[in-house]
Amino acid sequence: MTEQTKYRHTGRINPSKYAHMRWLYLILGFVFFALGVIGAVLPVMPTAPFILLAAGCWARGSKRFYLWLINHKHMGKYIRDWEERRAVPRRAKWLACIMMSFSSSMLLLTVPEAKAWVAWTVALVCFCVGVYLWRLPDA
C-alpha cells in the first residue's frame, strides 16, 4: 500500500532540519499524547490541548505519527478542523465551559480566605478561556 492511499489527509508537515530537534519534538509529542489520553479518562485534565500539542510536535518531528494522529478515527477530525479553520465543535465549547465553571466554583468554595486571590485568578483565566472559545468558529 502506498503512502498516499494509506493516509487520506496529509496536513501541514514541516519537519525540523536538525536531528536533535526532531527527537525532542518526537518525545514531546509522546508526552503530550499520553497526557491527552489521561485527560480523556480523568475529568480534571483537559484532552484537546494536549492532543493538539502532540499533533504540532509530531508535525515537526515525525511524519508517520503525525499522519497517524490526523487520520485517527476519533481524534483526527478535531485536529483537522483546528488546523484548517481553527474551529472547535459546539459540544466541546459547552463541555469546556461547564467544566471550567464547575472547577472554578469548587475552588472558590474550598480555598481558605487568605488564598482567595488564587481562586479568583483561576476563575478569571477560565472566564477568558471561555470567551476565547466562543469567539472561535463552530466545527
C-alpha positions as a printed NumPy array, in Angstrom:
array([[  0.   ,   0.   ,   0.   ],
       [  1.483,   3.332,  -0.947],
       [  1.667,   6.209,   1.462],
       [ -0.863,   8.281,  -0.473],
       [ -3.512,   5.567,  -0.374],
       [ -2.78 ,   4.722,   3.246],
       [ -3.395,   8.255,   4.557],
       [ -6.294,  10.435,   3.48 ],
       [ -5.085,  13.742,   4.921],
       [ -1.542,  14.989,   4.736],
       [ -1.873,  18.069,   6.924],
       [  0.942,  20.551,   7.339],
       [  4.158,  18.655,   7.886],
       [  7.111,  20.925,   8.475],
       [  9.913,  18.741,   9.875],
       [ 12.772,  20.363,  11.703],
       [ 16.032,  20.305,   9.804],
       [ 18.032,  19.394,  12.919],
       [ 18.005,  15.772,  14.07 ],
       [ 18.215,  16.597,  17.774],
       [ 15.186,  18.895,  17.463],
       [ 13.221,  16.178,  15.636],
       [ 13.958,  13.836,  18.536],
       [ 12.843,  16.483,  21.028],
       [  9.599,  17.065,  19.103],
       [  9.007,  13.317,  18.867],
       [  9.449,  12.826,  22.615],
       [  7.334,  15.873,  23.469],
       [  4.65 ,  14.556,  21.116],
       [  4.52 ,  11.284,  23.038],
       [  4.389,  13.117,  26.383],
       [  1.541,  15.378,  25.229],
       [ -0.306,  12.454,  23.648],
       [ -0.046,  10.468,  26.891],
       [ -1.346,  13.456,  28.855],
       [ -4.224,  13.78 ,  26.386],
       [ -5.15 ,  10.113,  26.79 ],
       [ -5.019,  10.52 ,  30.577],
       [ -7.218,  13.598,  30.193],
       [ -9.773,  11.552,  28.266],
       [-10.122,   9.267,  31.276],
       [ -9.757,  11.769,  34.143],
       [-12.258,  14.628,  34.237],
       [ -9.782,  17.024,  35.907],
       [ -7.387,  17.139,  32.944],
       [ -8.133,  18.538,  29.502],
       [ -7.734,  16.333,  26.447],
       [ -7.922,  18.627,  23.434],
       [ -4.989,  20.955,  24.189],
       [ -2.633,  18.05 ,  24.783],
       [ -3.706,  16.231,  21.614],
       [ -3.29 ,  19.443,  19.599],
       [  0.16 ,  19.939,  21.136],
       [  1.062,  16.347,  20.254],
       [ -0.046,  16.942,  16.662],
       [  2.022,  20.116,  16.491],
       [  5.1  ,  18.387,  17.87 ],
       [  4.733,  15.369,  15.62 ],
       [  4.264,  17.615,  12.575],
       [  7.77 ,  18.908,  13.31 ],
       [  9.287,  15.629,  14.496],
       [  7.632,  12.576,  12.933],
       [  5.666,  12.386,   9.716],
       [  4.445,   8.873,  10.496],
       [  2.973,   9.669,  13.921],
       [  1.506,  12.966,  12.72 ],
       [ -0.284,  11.273,   9.826],
       [ -1.495,   8.532,  12.156],
       [ -2.926,  11.125,  14.532],
       [ -4.699,  13.335,  11.986],
       [ -6.215,  10.256,  10.342],
       [ -7.292,   8.69 ,  13.638],
       [-10.985,   7.828,  13.558],
       [-11.79 ,   9.559,  16.882],
       [ -9.274,  12.392,  17.241],
       [ -8.387,  13.151,  13.64 ],
       [-11.476,  15.202,  12.783],
       [-10.898,  17.619,  15.668],
       [ -7.264,  18.149,  14.712],
       [ -8.091,  18.671,  11.039],
       [-10.86 ,  21.159,  11.93 ],
       [ -8.435,  23.064,  14.135],
       [ -5.642,  23.111,  11.552],
       [ -7.856,  24.031,   8.602],
       [-10.265,  26.541,  10.16 ],
       [ -9.299,  26.987,  13.823],
       [-12.747,  25.563,  14.574],
       [-13.988,  23.849,  17.753],
       [-17.189,  21.756,  17.986],
       [-20.026,  23.467,  19.856],
       [-20.386,  20.46 ,  22.144],
       [-16.727,  20.814,  23.173],
       [-17.245,  24.516,  23.877],
       [-20.185,  23.793,  26.142],
       [-18.41 ,  20.967,  27.911],
       [-15.257,  23.039,  28.452],
       [-17.208,  25.997,  29.827],
       [-19.288,  23.812,  32.135],
       [-16.204,  22.038,  33.476],
       [-14.322,  25.319,  33.96 ],
       [-17.313,  26.828,  35.765],
       [-17.641,  23.795,  37.992],
       [-13.903,  23.71 ,  38.76 ],
       [-13.747,  27.442,  39.479],
       [-16.815,  27.234,  41.733],
       [-15.362,  24.326,  43.687],
       [-12.061,  26.175,  44.044],
       [-13.781,  29.341,  45.264],
       [-15.707,  27.318,  47.861],
       [-12.765,  25.286,  49.156],
       [ -9.821,  27.699,  49.161],
       [ -9.091,  29.386,  52.505],
       [ -9.961,  33.069,  52.68 ],
       [ -6.297,  34.06 ,  52.855],
       [ -5.706,  32.485,  49.427],
       [ -8.931,  33.679,  47.789],
       [ -6.937,  35.741,  45.291],
       [ -5.645,  32.491,  43.776],
       [ -9.176,  31.187,  43.264],
       [-10.308,  34.476,  41.718],
       [ -7.287,  34.499,  39.412],
       [ -8.119,  30.967,  38.231],
       [-11.758,  31.968,  37.726],
       [-10.672,  34.989,  35.656],
       [ -8.395,  32.833,  33.487],
       [-11.205,  30.312,  32.965],
       [-13.575,  33.132,  32.01 ],
       [-11.059,  34.47 ,  29.464],
       [-10.586,  30.987,  28.002],
       [-14.367,  30.63 ,  27.713],
       [-14.649,  33.951,  25.875],
       [-11.834,  32.879,  23.542],
       [-13.528,  29.521,  22.857],
       [-16.871,  31.09 ,  21.98 ],
       [-15.208,  33.528,  19.582],
       [-13.863,  30.598,  17.53 ],
       [-15.982,  29.207,  14.668],
       [-18.036,  26.055,  15.215],
       [-16.704,  22.871,  13.649]])
